[in-house]
mmCIF file of C-alpha atoms and ligand atoms in Angstrom:
data_model
loop_
_atom_site.group_PDB
_atom_site.id
_atom_site.type_symbol
_atom_site.label_atom_id
_atom_site.label_comp_id
_atom_site.label_asym_id
_atom_site.label_seq_id
_atom_site.Cartn_x
_atom_site.Cartn_y
_atom_site.Cartn_z
ATOM 1 C CA UNK A 1 13.214 -0.689 -26.489
ATOM 2 C CA UNK A 2 10.628 -0.606 -23.574
ATOM 3 C CA UNK A 3 11.762 -0.075 -20.219
ATOM 4 C CA UNK A 4 9.145 -2.150 -18.311
ATOM 5 C CA UNK A 5 9.361 -4.917 -20.610
ATOM 6 C CA UNK A 6 9.232 -7.375 -17.564
ATOM 7 C CA UNK A 7 6.066 -5.849 -15.892
ATOM 8 C CA UNK A 8 2.543 -6.095 -17.139
ATOM 9 C CA UNK A 9 1.399 -2.673 -17.799
ATOM 10 C CA UNK A 10 -1.912 -2.500 -15.957
ATOM 11 C CA UNK A 11 -2.850 1.218 -16.240
ATOM 12 C CA UNK A 12 -0.755 3.970 -19.021
ATOM 13 C CA UNK A 13 0.247 7.559 -18.254
ATOM 14 C CA UNK A 14 -2.352 10.139 -19.114
ATOM 15 C CA UNK A 15 -6.041 10.752 -18.797
ATOM 16 C CA UNK A 16 -7.871 7.573 -17.838
ATOM 17 C CA UNK A 17 -11.231 6.546 -15.688
ATOM 18 C CA UNK A 18 -9.911 6.777 -12.015
ATOM 19 C CA UNK A 19 -10.266 3.039 -10.691
ATOM 20 C CA UNK A 20 -11.489 4.158 -7.338
ATOM 21 C CA UNK A 21 -13.940 7.134 -8.095
ATOM 22 C CA UNK A 22 -14.925 6.090 -11.411
ATOM 23 C CA UNK A 23 -14.588 9.542 -12.931
ATOM 24 C CA UNK A 24 -11.690 10.977 -15.809
ATOM 25 C CA UNK A 25 -8.250 11.849 -13.734
ATOM 26 C CA UNK A 26 -4.998 12.417 -15.037
ATOM 27 C CA UNK A 27 -2.668 9.229 -13.981
ATOM 28 C CA UNK A 28 0.586 10.977 -13.005
ATOM 29 C CA UNK A 29 2.712 7.787 -13.767
ATOM 30 C CA UNK A 30 2.471 4.207 -15.192
ATOM 31 C CA UNK A 31 0.763 1.243 -12.926
ATOM 32 C CA UNK A 32 3.348 -1.886 -13.528
ATOM 33 C CA UNK A 33 2.770 -5.463 -12.411
ATOM 34 C CA UNK A 34 5.348 -8.116 -11.553
ATOM 35 C CA UNK A 35 4.939 -11.452 -10.143
ATOM 36 C CA UNK A 36 4.987 -12.650 -7.359
ATOM 37 C CA UNK A 37 2.706 -9.856 -5.800
ATOM 38 C CA UNK A 38 5.793 -8.941 -3.192
ATOM 39 C CA UNK A 39 8.131 -9.518 -6.047
ATOM 40 C CA UNK A 40 11.553 -7.323 -5.913
ATOM 41 C CA UNK A 41 11.771 -3.831 -7.775
ATOM 42 C CA UNK A 42 14.935 -2.397 -9.045
ATOM 43 C CA UNK A 43 15.941 1.175 -9.598
ATOM 44 C CA UNK A 44 15.159 2.335 -13.224
ATOM 45 C CA UNK A 45 18.034 4.923 -12.868
ATOM 46 C CA UNK A 46 20.526 5.552 -10.119
ATOM 47 C CA UNK A 47 20.250 8.508 -7.608
ATOM 48 C CA UNK A 48 19.983 9.412 -4.100
ATOM 49 C CA UNK A 49 17.018 8.213 -1.822
ATOM 50 C CA UNK A 50 15.377 11.085 -0.319
ATOM 51 C CA UNK A 51 11.890 9.424 0.999
ATOM 52 C CA UNK A 52 11.563 5.751 2.146
ATOM 53 C CA UNK A 53 8.645 5.514 4.219
ATOM 54 C CA UNK A 54 4.788 5.463 4.296
ATOM 55 C CA UNK A 55 3.727 8.716 2.800
ATOM 56 C CA UNK A 56 1.759 10.905 5.005
ATOM 57 C CA UNK A 57 -1.353 13.286 3.806
ATOM 58 C CA UNK A 58 0.219 16.806 2.676
ATOM 59 C CA UNK A 59 3.474 15.655 2.020
ATOM 60 C CA UNK A 60 3.353 15.127 -1.578
ATOM 61 C CA UNK A 61 2.752 11.532 -0.994
ATOM 62 C CA UNK A 62 -0.563 11.339 0.763
ATOM 63 C CA UNK A 63 -2.443 8.118 -0.620
ATOM 64 C CA UNK A 64 0.712 6.576 -2.163
ATOM 65 C CA UNK A 65 1.308 3.886 0.658
ATOM 66 C CA UNK A 66 5.019 3.165 1.217
ATOM 67 C CA UNK A 67 6.932 5.159 -1.350
ATOM 68 C CA UNK A 68 10.789 5.141 -2.474
ATOM 69 C CA UNK A 69 11.630 8.460 -3.998
ATOM 70 C CA UNK A 70 15.055 8.589 -5.770
ATOM 71 C CA UNK A 71 16.417 11.788 -6.946
ATOM 72 C CA UNK A 72 18.701 11.576 -10.391
ATOM 73 C CA UNK A 73 21.353 13.542 -11.486
ATOM 74 C CA UNK A 74 19.309 15.616 -13.323
ATOM 75 C CA UNK A 75 17.069 16.610 -10.404
ATOM 76 C CA UNK A 76 14.067 14.385 -11.181
ATOM 77 C CA UNK A 77 12.366 12.768 -8.708
ATOM 78 C CA UNK A 78 11.585 8.600 -9.217
ATOM 79 C CA UNK A 79 8.804 7.675 -7.074
ATOM 80 C CA UNK A 80 7.999 3.834 -6.515
ATOM 81 C CA UNK A 81 4.618 3.897 -4.829
ATOM 82 C CA UNK A 82 2.423 1.266 -2.866
ATOM 83 C CA UNK A 83 5.548 -0.792 -1.916
ATOM 84 C CA UNK A 84 4.953 -3.358 0.912
ATOM 85 C CA UNK A 85 8.475 -2.800 1.997
ATOM 86 C CA UNK A 86 11.562 -0.400 1.268
ATOM 87 C CA UNK A 87 14.715 -1.815 1.262
ATOM 88 C CA UNK A 88 16.613 1.581 0.944
ATOM 89 C CA UNK A 89 17.454 4.224 3.578
ATOM 90 C CA UNK A 90 17.111 8.057 3.066
ATOM 91 C CA UNK A 91 20.424 9.263 1.699
ATOM 92 C CA UNK A 92 21.615 5.938 0.446
ATOM 93 C CA UNK A 93 22.991 6.247 -3.113
ATOM 94 C CA UNK A 94 21.746 3.484 -5.140
ATOM 95 C CA UNK A 95 22.835 2.619 -9.058
ATOM 96 C CA UNK A 96 20.396 1.474 -11.621
ATOM 97 C CA UNK A 97 19.420 -2.046 -10.850
ATOM 98 C CA UNK A 98 19.610 -1.827 -7.044
ATOM 99 C CA UNK A 99 16.539 -3.104 -4.872
ATOM 100 C CA UNK A 100 14.755 -0.528 -3.592
ATOM 101 C CA UNK A 101 11.526 -2.338 -2.373
ATOM 102 C CA UNK A 102 9.112 -4.980 -2.660
ATOM 103 C CA UNK A 103 6.086 -4.522 -4.767
ATOM 104 C CA UNK A 104 2.733 -4.352 -2.569
ATOM 105 C CA UNK A 105 -0.865 -2.751 -2.360
ATOM 106 C CA UNK A 106 -0.258 -0.201 0.571
ATOM 107 C CA UNK A 107 -1.923 3.322 0.233
ATOM 108 C CA UNK A 108 -4.617 4.030 -2.167
ATOM 109 C CA UNK A 109 -4.628 0.870 -4.264
ATOM 110 C CA UNK A 110 -7.007 -1.775 -5.711
ATOM 111 C CA UNK A 111 -4.243 -4.434 -5.580
ATOM 112 C CA UNK A 112 -0.559 -5.124 -5.650
ATOM 113 C CA UNK A 113 1.167 -3.006 -8.511
ATOM 114 C CA UNK A 114 3.846 -0.734 -8.883
ATOM 115 C CA UNK A 115 2.963 2.765 -9.540
ATOM 116 C CA UNK A 116 5.714 4.655 -11.042
ATOM 117 C CA UNK A 117 6.131 8.344 -11.559
ATOM 118 C CA UNK A 118 8.462 10.749 -12.448
ATOM 119 C CA UNK A 119 8.106 14.224 -11.030
ATOM 120 C CA UNK A 120 10.254 17.380 -12.556
ATOM 121 C CA UNK A 121 11.183 18.641 -8.983
ATOM 122 C CA UNK A 122 12.109 17.066 -5.642
ATOM 123 C CA UNK A 123 10.692 20.129 -3.301
ATOM 124 C CA UNK A 124 8.620 21.535 -2.094
ATOM 125 C CA UNK A 125 6.366 18.545 -1.021
ATOM 126 C CA UNK A 126 8.279 16.061 -3.065
ATOM 127 C CA UNK A 127 7.779 17.994 -6.152
ATOM 128 C CA UNK A 128 3.662 17.052 -5.866
ATOM 129 C CA UNK A 129 1.570 18.905 -8.474
ATOM 130 C CA UNK A 130 -1.900 18.033 -8.930
ATOM 131 C CA UNK A 131 -2.037 18.525 -12.444
ATOM 132 C CA UNK A 132 0.129 17.173 -15.362
ATOM 133 C CA UNK A 133 2.771 19.951 -15.322
ATOM 134 C CA UNK A 134 4.797 18.344 -12.467
ATOM 135 C CA UNK A 135 5.412 15.206 -14.106
ATOM 136 C CA UNK A 136 6.953 13.525 -17.076
ATOM 137 C CA UNK A 137 6.018 10.445 -19.364
ATOM 138 C CA UNK A 138 8.089 7.526 -17.715
ATOM 139 C CA UNK A 139 8.909 5.689 -21.079
ATOM 140 C CA UNK A 140 10.158 8.795 -22.950
ATOM 141 C CA UNK A 141 11.890 9.920 -19.800
ATOM 142 C CA UNK A 142 13.597 6.470 -19.499
ATOM 143 C CA UNK A 143 14.557 5.621 -22.965
ATOM 144 C CA UNK A 144 15.899 9.173 -23.326
ATOM 145 C CA UNK A 145 17.965 8.568 -20.428
ATOM 146 C CA UNK A 146 19.473 5.473 -21.126
ATOM 147 C CA UNK A 147 20.373 6.872 -24.998
ATOM 148 C CA UNK A 148 22.530 9.367 -23.043
ATOM 149 C CA UNK A 149 23.933 7.121 -20.617
ATOM 150 C CA UNK A 150 25.011 4.668 -23.302
ATOM 151 C CA UNK A 151 27.199 7.814 -24.864
ATOM 152 C CA UNK A 152 28.573 8.292 -21.633
ATOM 153 C CA UNK A 153 30.120 4.964 -21.289
ATOM 154 C CA UNK A 154 33.768 4.399 -20.141
ATOM 155 C CA UNK A 155 36.285 2.026 -21.648
ATOM 156 C CA UNK A 156 37.229 -0.408 -19.350
ATOM 157 C CA UNK A 157 40.899 -0.021 -19.382
ATOM 158 C CA UNK A 158 40.239 3.905 -18.659
ATOM 159 C CA UNK A 159 38.083 2.967 -15.761
ATOM 160 C CA UNK A 160 40.498 0.951 -14.517
ATOM 161 C CA UNK A 161 43.506 3.083 -14.855
ATOM 162 C CA UNK A 162 41.470 5.637 -12.819
ATOM 163 C CA UNK A 163 41.134 3.095 -10.293
ATOM 164 C CA UNK A 164 44.375 2.044 -10.125
ATOM 165 C CA UNK A 165 46.062 5.262 -10.194
ATOM 166 C CA UNK A 166 43.993 7.590 -8.137
ATOM 167 C CA UNK A 167 41.359 5.895 -6.242
ATOM 168 C CA UNK A 168 42.986 2.682 -4.725
ATOM 169 C CA UNK A 169 45.826 5.252 -3.275
ATOM 170 C CA UNK A 170 43.184 7.524 -2.028
ATOM 171 C CA UNK A 171 41.292 4.751 -0.343
ATOM 172 C CA UNK A 172 44.533 3.764 1.360
ATOM 173 C CA UNK A 173 45.016 7.131 2.757
ATOM 174 C CA UNK A 174 41.260 7.556 3.622
ATOM 175 C CA UNK A 175 40.786 8.655 7.234
ATOM 176 C CA UNK A 176 37.319 7.657 7.911
ATOM 177 C CA UNK A 177 34.842 4.467 6.951
ATOM 178 C CA UNK A 178 32.702 7.439 5.181
ATOM 179 C CA UNK A 179 35.854 8.478 2.761
ATOM 180 C CA UNK A 180 36.599 4.983 1.862
ATOM 181 C CA UNK A 181 32.976 4.095 1.506
ATOM 182 C CA UNK A 182 32.706 6.794 -1.116
ATOM 183 C CA UNK A 183 35.800 6.009 -2.884
ATOM 184 C CA UNK A 184 34.786 2.784 -3.200
ATOM 185 C CA UNK A 185 31.357 3.590 -4.439
ATOM 186 C CA UNK A 186 32.847 6.080 -7.086
ATOM 187 C CA UNK A 187 35.433 2.945 -8.257
ATOM 188 C CA UNK A 188 31.802 0.902 -9.074
ATOM 189 C CA UNK A 189 30.212 3.738 -10.721
ATOM 190 C CA UNK A 190 33.384 3.545 -12.999
ATOM 191 C CA UNK A 191 32.994 -0.254 -13.034
ATOM 192 C CA UNK A 192 29.457 -0.166 -14.141
ATOM 193 C CA UNK A 193 30.134 2.612 -16.683
ATOM 194 C CA UNK A 194 32.373 0.464 -18.159
ATOM 195 C CA UNK A 195 30.570 -2.642 -17.831
ATOM 196 C CA UNK A 196 32.104 -4.117 -15.224
ATOM 197 C CA UNK A 197 30.739 -6.101 -11.996
ATOM 198 C CA UNK A 198 30.713 -3.738 -8.694
ATOM 199 C CA UNK A 199 32.953 -4.964 -5.733
ATOM 200 C CA UNK A 200 31.581 -2.753 -2.920
ATOM 201 C CA UNK A 201 27.883 -3.866 -1.946
HETATM 202 ZN ZN1 ZN B 301 -0.913 4.730 -10.634
#
């Protein structure tokens, strides 16, 4: 199963001739192209947004243009770089398949594409390392991630029983909008895990 099936793979992970400087350089992610050039991009895995703006020099995202970075439940950081626009904000919780931004060519880039990179850490400097030690090969990471996610699936009747018995009463007595929002999010996590549609968008 290829997690990047809907994209054209422009440049793989690993050693390559750098397209800008024409010297051998380690490519820390994959370069993927979708059409049209400012087409929507969706989260490959769920997580919390910890960066959603133009990367500044020295931050760990210098030259990456507009970057959305999402921390997954294992503490790995998924970086979506060179976007023309970010469509999430810091602290947002996203699910797999949520729209995170629009493809672009911001930062050091030779044309519209998505540079997708998975870092092993989120700090300091958003887990940036100049060598390959700080990143993982994205295709294998996603395949392993999805395989484990598959095992963690929930039966529809169990998911709905938890929602009816615990989450709906909790939602009814929640005092703040934040609490209600969080309960709604948990209910949707259960719905998605059991193959159902989300109800709170
Ligand atoms: Zn790249």
